[in-house]
Amino acid sequence: MIGLFSFDGPMYKDINGIYCNTTLTNEMFSRYFEVVDELVVLIRTLPLDKTYIEANMQKVDLNNMKIIEIPNLNTVKGFLIERNEYSKIIEQYVGKSDLIFARMPSIISDLTIKYSLKQKKKYFVEVGGCAWDAHWNHGLLGKIIAPYVYLKAKSGIKKSDYASYVTEKWLQKRYPSNGINTFASNVYLNKVDNHVLQSRLKKINDVDCKKLKIGTTAAVNVKYKGQEYIIEAISILNKCGYDFTYELVGGGSPDYLKKIAHKFGVEDKVTFKGLLSKNEVINWLDTIDLYAQPSKQEGLPRALIEALSRGCPAIGSNTAGIPELLENSVRFNKGDVNVICEILKKMDNPSLSNNAIINFNKSKEFELENLNFKRNRIYKKYKQAVVSIKETYE
């Protein structure tokens, strides 16, 4: 069986021509080999000016997997010129494939779905976020095309034969599918260890709640992740006798957020850690006192789930699937700095401990064994349906 995976990604290609990534890894792509023998990956690919090791990324080099590089079709040039050329390539690979996995939102996946419908092929959508939010928060061009991509995504998902959502309810309500569907996050958690929670509770017992170290894992060069609101909040509170610090893990240029920190006079309280490996992120999570997910757009944030699995007390916005993970008392409307401040001021050792226990137990729902069971069950149903159709025509 030949499988096709489509997504805007991006995938990266290092200075030596080696494909690499931090989330689209061998471990992630391996799941499809439960039902296919070969996998073609149609994905936007960007060059790196360093090796994958220097970039703290993982090599992507599975056997029987072929990567087809697609340019950025979200640009004016991509939308008006390159789209036609690469549409033909996408159509050809759809024709050669048996099982089609289209990860959304994605312009490449919109085209994959278009040709799957044209060729009357069953397809599987993986809904990882909101198409509207993903474009609306990306400048003027994003706002212009947001209605178009939203309607395309809504239509493509609705007509899908099979669907997997990263949220339990939120994305399903906005982008319903008429097909067989399930929900399973893209996070990778091995069985969580209760010793982690015990270590966290001991740490909380010793912490000074007026000197919390707050952390966020997210790209630092995209404004919709909302780190600026945490920076503003700690600047307000530190003027009132608190001594909060904020550590940011993630790739991209920190220039914008450095300007925000300078504007609010907390340059010495904000630290940019850069892109860390998976193990480095885990070790770092164990050093912070509170995790923050202040996003203006999301699906179901993997970084937040990873923080919960380390017993981190956490706060977050009411965006997308975040309310499925966090209690109401630690949530705020996106950009509401005043409420962020109020939440932080109410933090004490008992509430941090209670929050840590709730979060740790919540993370167990996302252990890899549980998620793989859900995915494999629906993948096999999809494969059986395709095999039955092929046998009918043979």
Coordinates of C-alpha atoms in Angstrom, one line a residue:
M1 CA 0.0 0.0 0.0
I2 CA 1.3 3.5 -0.9
G3 CA 0.5 6.3 1.5
L4 CA 0.4 10.0 0.9
F5 CA 0.9 12.6 3.7
S6 CA 0.4 16.3 2.9
F7 CA 1.0 19.4 5.0
D8 CA 2.4 22.9 4.8
G9 CA 4.8 21.9 7.5
P10 CA 7.4 23.2 7.1
M11 CA 10.1 20.5 6.8
Y12 CA 13.6 21.8 6.9
K13 CA 16.7 20.8 4.9
D14 CA 20.0 21.4 6.4
I15 CA 23.2 22.7 4.9
N16 CA 24.2 19.1 3.9
G17 CA 20.8 18.3 2.3
I18 CA 19.5 16.3 5.2
Y19 CA 15.8 16.7 6.1
C20 CA 15.1 17.5 9.7
N21 CA 12.5 18.8 12.1
T22 CA 11.5 19.0 15.8
T23 CA 7.9 17.8 15.5
L24 CA 7.6 16.1 12.1
T25 CA 10.0 13.4 13.1
N26 CA 10.8 9.7 12.3
E27 CA 8.7 8.9 15.3
M28 CA 5.7 10.8 14.0
F29 CA 5.9 9.4 10.4
S30 CA 6.3 5.9 11.7
R31 CA 2.7 5.8 12.7
Y32 CA 1.6 5.6 9.0
F33 CA 3.7 2.5 8.4
E34 CA 1.2 0.6 10.5
V35 CA -1.0 0.6 7.4
V36 CA 1.3 1.5 4.4
D37 CA 4.4 0.0 2.9
E38 CA 5.6 3.3 1.3
L39 CA 5.0 6.9 2.2
V40 CA 5.2 10.0 0.0
V41 CA 5.3 13.3 1.9
L42 CA 4.2 16.5 0.1
I43 CA 5.4 19.3 2.2
R44 CA 6.7 22.9 2.2
T45 CA 10.4 22.7 2.6
L46 CA 12.7 25.5 3.9
P47 CA 16.6 25.6 3.8
L48 CA 18.8 25.8 6.9
D49 CA 22.2 27.5 6.9
K50 CA 23.5 25.0 9.5
T51 CA 23.5 21.3 10.2
Y52 CA 20.5 19.7 11.8
I53 CA 22.6 19.0 14.9
E54 CA 23.6 22.7 15.2
A55 CA 19.9 23.6 14.8
N56 CA 18.9 21.2 17.6
M57 CA 16.7 19.2 15.2
Q58 CA 16.1 15.5 14.5
K59 CA 17.1 13.9 11.2
V60 CA 14.1 12.6 9.2
D61 CA 15.3 9.6 7.2
L62 CA 12.9 6.7 7.4
N63 CA 13.2 3.9 4.8
N64 CA 10.5 3.8 2.2
M65 CA 9.6 7.4 2.7
K66 CA 10.0 10.0 -0.1
I67 CA 9.8 13.8 0.5
I68 CA 8.5 15.9 -2.3
E69 CA 9.4 19.6 -1.8
I70 CA 6.7 22.1 -2.3
P71 CA 7.3 25.9 -2.2
N72 CA 5.3 28.3 0.0
L73 CA 1.9 28.5 -1.7
N74 CA 0.7 31.0 0.9
T75 CA 2.6 33.9 -0.7
V76 CA 1.3 36.0 -3.5
K77 CA 3.8 34.3 -5.9
G78 CA 2.8 30.9 -4.6
F79 CA -0.9 31.6 -4.8
L80 CA -0.9 33.2 -8.3
I81 CA 2.0 31.4 -10.1
E82 CA 3.5 28.3 -8.4
R83 CA 0.1 26.9 -7.4
N84 CA -0.7 25.8 -10.9
E85 CA 2.6 24.1 -11.4
Y86 CA 2.5 22.2 -8.1
S87 CA -1.1 21.4 -8.4
K88 CA -0.3 19.0 -11.3
I89 CA 2.4 17.3 -9.1
I90 CA 0.0 16.9 -6.2
E91 CA -2.6 15.5 -8.6
Q92 CA -0.2 12.9 -9.9
Y93 CA 0.8 11.7 -6.4
V94 CA -2.8 11.5 -5.3
G95 CA -3.4 9.3 -8.3
K96 CA -0.6 6.9 -7.3
S97 CA -1.6 6.7 -3.7
D98 CA -3.9 4.2 -1.8
L99 CA -4.2 5.9 1.5
I100 CA -4.3 9.7 1.7
F101 CA -3.6 11.6 4.9
A102 CA -4.2 15.4 4.7
R103 CA -3.1 17.4 7.7
M104 CA -5.0 20.6 8.2
P105 CA -4.9 23.6 8.0
S106 CA -2.8 23.5 4.9
I107 CA -2.9 24.9 1.4
I108 CA -1.1 21.8 0.1
S109 CA -3.7 19.6 1.9
D110 CA -6.5 21.7 0.4
L111 CA -5.2 20.7 -3.0
T112 CA -4.7 17.1 -2.0
I113 CA -8.3 17.0 -1.0
K114 CA -9.4 18.6 -4.2
Y115 CA -7.8 15.9 -6.3
S116 CA -8.9 13.1 -4.0
L117 CA -12.5 14.2 -4.5
K118 CA -11.9 14.6 -8.3
Q119 CA -10.5 11.0 -8.5
K120 CA -13.2 9.7 -6.1
K121 CA -10.6 8.5 -3.6
K122 CA -11.3 8.1 0.1
Y123 CA -9.2 10.4 2.2
F124 CA -8.3 11.0 5.9
V125 CA -8.0 14.5 7.4
E126 CA -5.9 15.3 10.5
V127 CA -7.3 18.5 11.9
G128 CA -4.6 20.2 14.0
G129 CA -5.8 23.8 14.1
C130 CA -8.1 26.4 12.8
A131 CA -7.6 27.6 9.3
W132 CA -9.2 31.0 10.0
D133 CA -7.0 31.7 13.1
A134 CA -3.9 30.5 11.3
H135 CA -4.2 33.1 8.6
W136 CA -6.1 35.9 10.3
N137 CA -3.1 36.3 12.7
H138 CA -0.6 36.6 9.9
G139 CA -0.7 40.2 8.6
L140 CA -2.7 41.8 5.9
L141 CA -2.4 39.0 3.3
G142 CA -3.5 36.5 5.9
K143 CA -6.6 38.5 6.7
I144 CA -7.5 38.8 3.0
I145 CA -7.3 35.1 2.4
A146 CA -8.6 33.9 5.8
P147 CA -12.3 33.6 4.6
Y148 CA -11.2 31.6 1.6
V149 CA -9.0 29.1 3.4
Y150 CA -11.6 28.8 6.2
L151 CA -14.3 27.8 3.8
K152 CA -12.0 25.5 1.8
A153 CA -10.9 23.8 5.0
K154 CA -14.5 23.5 6.3
S155 CA -15.7 22.0 3.1
G156 CA -12.7 19.6 2.8
I157 CA -13.0 18.3 6.3
K158 CA -16.8 18.0 6.1
K159 CA -16.5 15.8 3.0
S160 CA -13.8 13.6 4.5
D161 CA -14.3 9.9 4.9
Y162 CA -12.2 9.7 8.0
A163 CA -10.9 12.4 10.4
S164 CA -8.7 12.7 13.5
Y165 CA -8.9 15.9 15.6
V166 CA -6.3 17.0 18.2
T167 CA -9.1 18.5 20.3
E168 CA -11.9 16.6 22.0
K169 CA -14.6 19.1 21.1
W170 CA -13.5 22.5 19.9
L171 CA -12.3 21.8 16.4
Q172 CA -15.0 19.2 15.8
K173 CA -17.6 21.9 16.5
R174 CA -16.0 24.4 14.1
Y175 CA -14.9 21.9 11.4
P176 CA -17.3 18.9 11.6
S177 CA -16.7 15.8 9.4
N178 CA -19.4 13.6 7.9
G179 CA -16.9 10.7 8.1
I180 CA -15.8 8.3 10.9
N181 CA -13.7 10.4 13.3
T182 CA -11.7 10.3 16.5
F183 CA -9.6 12.6 18.6
A184 CA -5.9 12.2 19.4
S185 CA -3.2 14.8 20.1
N186 CA 0.1 14.8 18.2
V187 CA 2.0 14.9 21.5
Y188 CA 4.5 12.1 22.4
L189 CA 4.2 11.1 26.0
N190 CA 5.6 7.9 27.4
K191 CA 3.9 6.6 30.5
V192 CA 4.1 9.3 33.1
D193 CA 6.0 8.6 36.3
N194 CA 4.5 9.4 39.6
H195 CA 8.0 10.3 41.0
V196 CA 7.8 13.3 38.7
L197 CA 4.7 14.6 40.6
Q198 CA 6.3 14.0 44.0
S199 CA 9.4 15.9 42.9
R200 CA 7.2 18.8 41.7
L201 CA 5.2 18.9 44.9
K202 CA 8.4 19.1 46.9
K203 CA 9.7 21.9 44.7
I204 CA 6.4 23.8 45.1
N205 CA 6.6 23.5 48.9
D206 CA 9.8 25.4 48.9
V207 CA 9.0 28.1 46.3
D208 CA 8.4 31.8 47.1
C209 CA 5.2 32.6 45.2
K210 CA 6.3 36.2 44.8
K211 CA 9.4 35.1 42.9
L212 CA 8.0 32.6 40.4
K213 CA 9.9 31.5 37.4
I214 CA 7.4 31.4 34.5
G215 CA 8.1 29.6 31.2
T216 CA 6.7 29.2 27.7
T217 CA 7.7 26.9 24.9
A218 CA 6.8 28.4 21.5
A219 CA 8.4 30.1 18.5
V220 CA 9.5 33.5 19.6
N221 CA 9.1 35.2 16.2
V222 CA 5.3 34.8 15.7
K223 CA 3.1 37.2 17.5
Y224 CA 0.1 34.9 17.9
K225 CA 1.8 32.9 20.6
G226 CA 1.1 35.8 23.0
Q227 CA 4.3 35.9 25.1
E228 CA 4.2 39.7 25.1
Y229 CA 1.2 39.6 27.5
I230 CA 3.1 37.6 30.1
I231 CA 6.0 40.1 29.7
E232 CA 3.6 43.0 30.3
A233 CA 2.0 41.3 33.2
I234 CA 5.3 40.6 35.1
S235 CA 6.3 44.2 34.5
I236 CA 3.2 45.4 36.2
L237 CA 3.5 43.0 39.1
N238 CA 7.2 43.5 39.6
K239 CA 6.5 47.2 40.2
C240 CA 4.2 46.1 43.0
G241 CA 6.8 44.2 45.0
Y242 CA 6.9 40.9 43.1
D243 CA 10.0 39.5 41.4
F244 CA 8.8 37.3 38.6
T245 CA 11.1 36.1 35.8
Y246 CA 10.1 34.7 32.4
E247 CA 12.0 32.2 30.3
L248 CA 11.1 31.5 26.7
V249 CA 12.1 28.4 24.8
G250 CA 11.7 28.3 21.1
G251 CA 13.2 29.1 17.7
G252 CA 13.1 32.2 15.6
S253 CA 14.4 35.7 16.1
P254 CA 13.6 37.2 19.5
D255 CA 14.0 40.8 18.4
Y256 CA 10.3 41.7 18.7
L257 CA 9.9 40.3 22.2
K258 CA 13.1 41.9 23.3
K259 CA 11.7 45.2 22.2
I260 CA 8.6 44.4 24.3
A261 CA 10.7 43.6 27.3
H262 CA 12.6 46.8 26.9
K263 CA 9.4 48.8 26.5
F264 CA 8.2 47.5 29.8
G265 CA 11.5 47.7 31.6
V266 CA 12.0 44.0 32.3
E267 CA 14.9 43.1 30.0
D268 CA 16.8 41.6 33.0
K269 CA 13.8 39.5 33.9
V270 CA 13.2 37.9 30.5
T271 CA 15.5 35.2 29.2
F272 CA 15.5 33.6 25.7
K273 CA 16.7 30.0 25.8
G274 CA 16.5 29.4 22.1
L275 CA 15.5 26.1 20.5
L276 CA 16.1 23.1 22.8
S277 CA 16.0 19.4 22.1
K278 CA 13.2 17.3 23.5
N279 CA 15.3 16.1 26.5
E280 CA 16.5 19.6 27.1
V281 CA 12.9 20.9 27.2
I282 CA 11.9 18.2 29.7
N283 CA 14.9 19.1 32.0
W284 CA 14.0 22.8 31.6
L285 CA 10.4 22.3 32.5
D286 CA 11.5 20.8 35.8
T287 CA 13.3 24.0 36.7
I288 CA 10.3 26.4 36.2
D289 CA 7.6 27.2 38.7
L290 CA 4.7 27.9 36.4
Y291 CA 4.0 27.3 32.7
A292 CA 2.1 29.8 30.6
Q293 CA 0.3 29.3 27.3
P294 CA -1.0 32.8 26.4
S295 CA -1.7 32.0 22.7
K296 CA -4.0 33.9 20.4
Q297 CA -4.4 30.8 18.2
E298 CA -3.9 27.1 18.8
G299 CA -5.2 23.6 18.1
L300 CA -4.4 21.6 21.2
P301 CA -0.9 22.8 22.3
R302 CA 1.6 19.9 22.6
A303 CA 3.9 22.1 24.6
L304 CA 1.3 22.6 27.3
I305 CA 0.5 18.9 27.5
E306 CA 4.2 18.2 27.9
A307 CA 4.3 20.8 30.8
L308 CA 1.4 19.1 32.4
S309 CA 3.1 15.8 32.3
R310 CA 6.0 17.3 34.3
G311 CA 3.5 18.4 37.0
C312 CA 3.9 22.0 36.1
P313 CA 1.2 24.4 37.5
A314 CA 0.0 26.2 34.4
I315 CA -2.1 29.2 33.2
G316 CA -3.4 29.7 29.7
S317 CA -5.8 31.6 27.4
N318 CA -9.3 30.6 26.5
T319 CA -8.1 30.0 22.9
A320 CA -9.2 26.9 20.9
G321 CA -8.5 23.6 22.8
I322 CA -6.7 25.1 25.8
P323 CA -9.9 25.1 28.0
E324 CA -10.0 21.3 27.4
L325 CA -6.7 21.1 29.4
L326 CA -6.8 23.8 32.1
E327 CA -9.3 24.7 34.9
N328 CA -11.4 27.8 34.5
S329 CA -9.6 29.5 37.5
V330 CA -6.3 29.6 35.6
R331 CA -7.6 30.8 32.3
F332 CA -7.9 34.3 30.8
N333 CA -9.2 35.8 27.6
K334 CA -6.4 36.2 25.0
G335 CA -4.5 39.4 25.6
D336 CA -6.2 40.2 28.9
V337 CA -3.2 41.3 30.9
N338 CA -5.2 42.5 33.9
V339 CA -6.7 39.0 34.4
I340 CA -3.3 37.4 34.0
C341 CA -2.1 39.7 36.8
E342 CA -5.0 38.7 39.0
I343 CA -4.4 35.0 38.4
L344 CA -0.7 35.4 39.3
K345 CA -1.4 37.4 42.4
K346 CA -3.7 34.6 43.7
M347 CA -1.0 31.9 43.3
D348 CA 0.0 30.4 46.6
N349 CA 1.7 27.2 47.6
P350 CA -1.5 25.2 48.2
S351 CA -3.1 26.4 44.9
L352 CA 0.1 25.6 43.0
S353 CA 0.2 22.1 44.5
N354 CA -3.5 21.5 43.7
N355 CA -3.0 22.7 40.1
A356 CA 0.1 20.5 39.7
I357 CA -1.9 17.4 40.7
I358 CA -4.8 18.2 38.4
N359 CA -2.4 18.8 35.5
F360 CA -0.3 15.7 36.0
N361 CA -3.4 13.5 36.1
K362 CA -4.8 15.2 33.0
S363 CA -1.6 14.5 31.1
K364 CA -2.2 10.7 31.5
E365 CA -5.0 10.9 28.9
F366 CA -2.3 11.7 26.4
E367 CA 0.1 8.9 27.0
L368 CA 1.4 7.5 23.7
E369 CA -0.1 4.1 24.2
N370 CA -3.6 5.5 24.5
L371 CA -3.2 7.8 21.5
N372 CA -1.7 5.1 19.3
F373 CA -4.6 2.8 20.1
K374 CA -7.1 5.4 18.9
R375 CA -5.2 6.2 15.8
N376 CA -4.4 2.6 14.8
R377 CA -8.0 1.6 15.2
I378 CA -9.3 4.3 12.8
Y379 CA -6.3 3.8 10.4
K380 CA -7.1 0.1 10.1
K381 CA -10.8 0.9 9.4
Y382 CA -9.6 3.3 6.6
K383 CA -7.3 0.7 5.1
Q384 CA -9.9 -2.1 5.2
A385 CA -12.4 0.2 3.4
V386 CA -9.8 1.0 0.7
V387 CA -8.8 -2.7 0.3
S388 CA -12.4 -3.7 -0.1
I389 CA -12.9 -1.2 -2.9
K390 CA -9.8 -2.4 -4.7
E391 CA -10.9 -6.0 -4.4
T392 CA -14.3 -5.1 -5.8
Y393 CA -12.7 -3.8 -9.0
E394 CA -10.1 -6.5 -9.4

